[in-house]
Amino acid sequence: MRSPVRRSTRRGVTGAGLAALLLAGGAVGCSKTAADRSPDMAPAAAVAAAAKKTQDITSLRYRMAGEMPGEGTVEAEAAMTTEPQAMSMKMTSSTSGGTVQLRLVGKALYLNGGPGTAKELGGKSWVKLDMSALGGAGADLTANAMGAAEADKNPAAETAFLTGAKDVKKVGTETVDGVRTTHYAGKVTLADVRAAAKSEGKATAEQRERSVGQYEKMGVDAITMDMWVDGDHRAKRFRMRGEGDKGPLDLTVTFLGLNRPVTVTAPPAKDTTDLAELMKSAQG
């Protein structure tokens, strides 16, 4: 007989695993002078400039909405910082049936699956996984199931995917959340993304490789991508479409803030159950 704790954790984990594909490298505003210059750039050059800008990101806020293979429709808002490493996300999806919260603080991952989880954990709302204490293939699988791989990456890598496309074109100019942008589009394979990453520095290439891996797990090998770039040559929004093993991918990410203060704190200890201790107890 499967324990109610396992059922509850898995239900919350499904939503967290969605977390993040996440995605990003945004910006929020630009001067009129800069906006007037951006449309004059060649499409490939404009996309490359936006990708390069992602390398100076230390924190960002964003929202995403759309559909993911095997997970249904998704809506989320998130904030993250690279120094210190931290991330916070709230997400709803058609498969989770409610709101799932995810926090990453250093190497500790926290998951809140909602009232159902709290009820089955003796009133505690959060499950904690200490990734620094993991060991063995089984522990790695547990971490990935809880969304550790997604939470641990910087989503800025996705905006650089379009640099690998050979058919980048300018679609037109559009206003996104009050910001004037230039819309670019193209189609890229994951092999193209890897090839383009070879010309980047080691850290950037490794980061992009982690992002590519997430799409490979979904069975997506080619992506039609749209990107909206503001007058400061930063991505304001991007959309990815493709076909995965378990259904379509159609995800749009809009950036709400860049390099602004982001604070993420661990949930109170009295509200948290340590997954390692929970597993030991179950084995006992």
Short mmCIF file of C-alpha atoms in Angstrom, two decimals, residues 120-220:
data_model
loop_
_atom_site.label_atom_id
_atom_site.label_comp_id
_atom_site.label_asym_id
_atom_site.label_seq_id
_atom_site.Cartn_x
_atom_site.Cartn_y
_atom_site.Cartn_z
CA GLU A 120 -0.84 14.51 5.16
CA LEU A 121 2.35 15.87 6.71
CA GLY A 122 0.86 16.60 10.09
CA GLY A 123 0.15 20.25 9.34
CA LYS A 124 3.55 21.05 7.81
CA SER A 125 3.24 22.75 4.42
CA TRP A 126 6.78 22.39 3.06
CA VAL A 127 9.00 19.46 2.09
CA LYS A 128 12.78 20.10 2.12
CA LEU A 129 15.44 18.37 0.06
CA ASP A 130 19.08 19.11 0.91
CA MET A 131 20.83 18.63 -2.44
CA SER A 132 24.30 19.00 -0.92
CA ALA A 133 23.72 15.83 1.11
CA LEU A 134 22.59 13.71 -1.83
CA GLY A 135 24.48 10.61 -2.85
CA GLY A 136 23.83 7.80 -5.29
CA ALA A 137 21.66 7.44 -8.36
CA GLY A 138 18.47 7.03 -6.31
CA ALA A 139 19.04 10.33 -4.55
CA ASP A 140 19.69 12.06 -7.87
CA LEU A 141 16.42 10.74 -9.23
CA THR A 142 14.61 12.06 -6.17
CA ALA A 143 16.16 15.50 -6.67
CA ASN A 144 15.20 15.59 -10.34
CA ALA A 145 11.65 14.51 -9.53
CA MET A 146 11.28 17.45 -7.17
CA GLY A 147 12.44 19.87 -9.83
CA ALA A 148 16.01 20.36 -8.65
CA ALA A 149 17.44 20.36 -12.17
CA GLU A 150 15.10 23.12 -13.28
CA ALA A 151 15.43 25.19 -10.13
CA ASP A 152 19.21 24.97 -10.15
CA LYS A 153 19.71 26.48 -13.61
CA ASN A 154 19.71 30.07 -14.79
CA PRO A 155 16.88 30.36 -17.34
CA ALA A 156 18.70 33.14 -19.21
CA ALA A 157 20.12 30.44 -21.46
CA GLU A 158 16.85 30.04 -23.37
CA THR A 159 16.99 33.54 -24.87
CA ALA A 160 20.28 32.59 -26.55
CA PHE A 161 18.72 29.63 -28.39
CA LEU A 162 17.71 31.82 -31.32
CA THR A 163 21.36 32.63 -32.10
CA GLY A 164 21.64 29.09 -33.46
CA ALA A 165 18.90 29.63 -36.05
CA LYS A 166 19.90 30.10 -39.69
CA ASP A 167 16.67 31.80 -40.71
CA VAL A 168 16.25 34.64 -38.19
CA LYS A 169 13.98 37.35 -39.57
CA LYS A 170 12.41 40.58 -38.37
CA VAL A 171 8.63 40.26 -38.00
CA GLY A 172 7.89 43.88 -37.03
CA THR A 173 7.65 46.25 -34.05
CA GLU A 174 5.25 45.66 -31.18
CA THR A 175 4.55 46.99 -27.69
CA VAL A 176 4.95 44.48 -24.84
CA ASP A 177 3.81 45.59 -21.37
CA GLY A 178 4.20 49.22 -22.42
CA VAL A 179 7.69 48.68 -23.84
CA ARG A 180 8.42 49.20 -27.53
CA THR A 181 10.10 46.09 -28.96
CA THR A 182 11.25 44.56 -32.22
CA HIS A 183 9.88 41.08 -32.92
CA TYR A 184 12.24 38.45 -34.37
CA ALA A 185 11.55 34.80 -35.26
CA GLY A 186 13.33 31.69 -36.48
CA LYS A 187 13.52 27.91 -36.15
CA VAL A 188 16.35 26.10 -34.40
CA THR A 189 17.25 22.50 -33.58
CA LEU A 190 18.91 21.47 -30.33
CA ALA A 191 21.94 20.48 -32.41
CA ASP A 192 22.07 24.07 -33.71
CA VAL A 193 21.95 25.40 -30.15
CA ARG A 194 24.85 23.19 -29.11
CA ALA A 195 26.90 24.23 -32.12
CA ALA A 196 26.34 27.94 -31.41
CA ALA A 197 27.27 27.44 -27.73
CA LYS A 198 30.75 26.19 -28.65
CA SER A 199 31.83 29.74 -29.43
CA GLU A 200 30.81 30.94 -25.95
CA GLY A 201 32.79 30.76 -22.73
CA LYS A 202 32.83 27.54 -20.74
CA ALA A 203 30.36 28.71 -18.09
CA THR A 204 27.86 29.96 -20.69
CA ALA A 205 28.17 26.78 -22.75
CA GLU A 206 27.61 24.57 -19.70
CA GLN A 207 24.58 26.62 -18.69
CA ARG A 208 23.08 26.33 -22.17
CA GLU A 209 23.76 22.59 -22.21
CA ARG A 210 21.70 22.18 -19.02
CA SER A 211 18.83 24.03 -20.66
CA VAL A 212 19.06 21.92 -23.83
CA GLY A 213 18.89 18.82 -21.65
CA GLN A 214 15.50 19.86 -20.30
CA TYR A 215 14.02 19.95 -23.79
CA GLU A 216 15.59 16.62 -24.69
CA LYS A 217 13.82 15.05 -21.71
CA MET A 218 10.53 16.31 -23.16
CA GLY A 219 11.33 14.75 -26.52
CA VAL A 220 11.58 18.14 -28.24
#
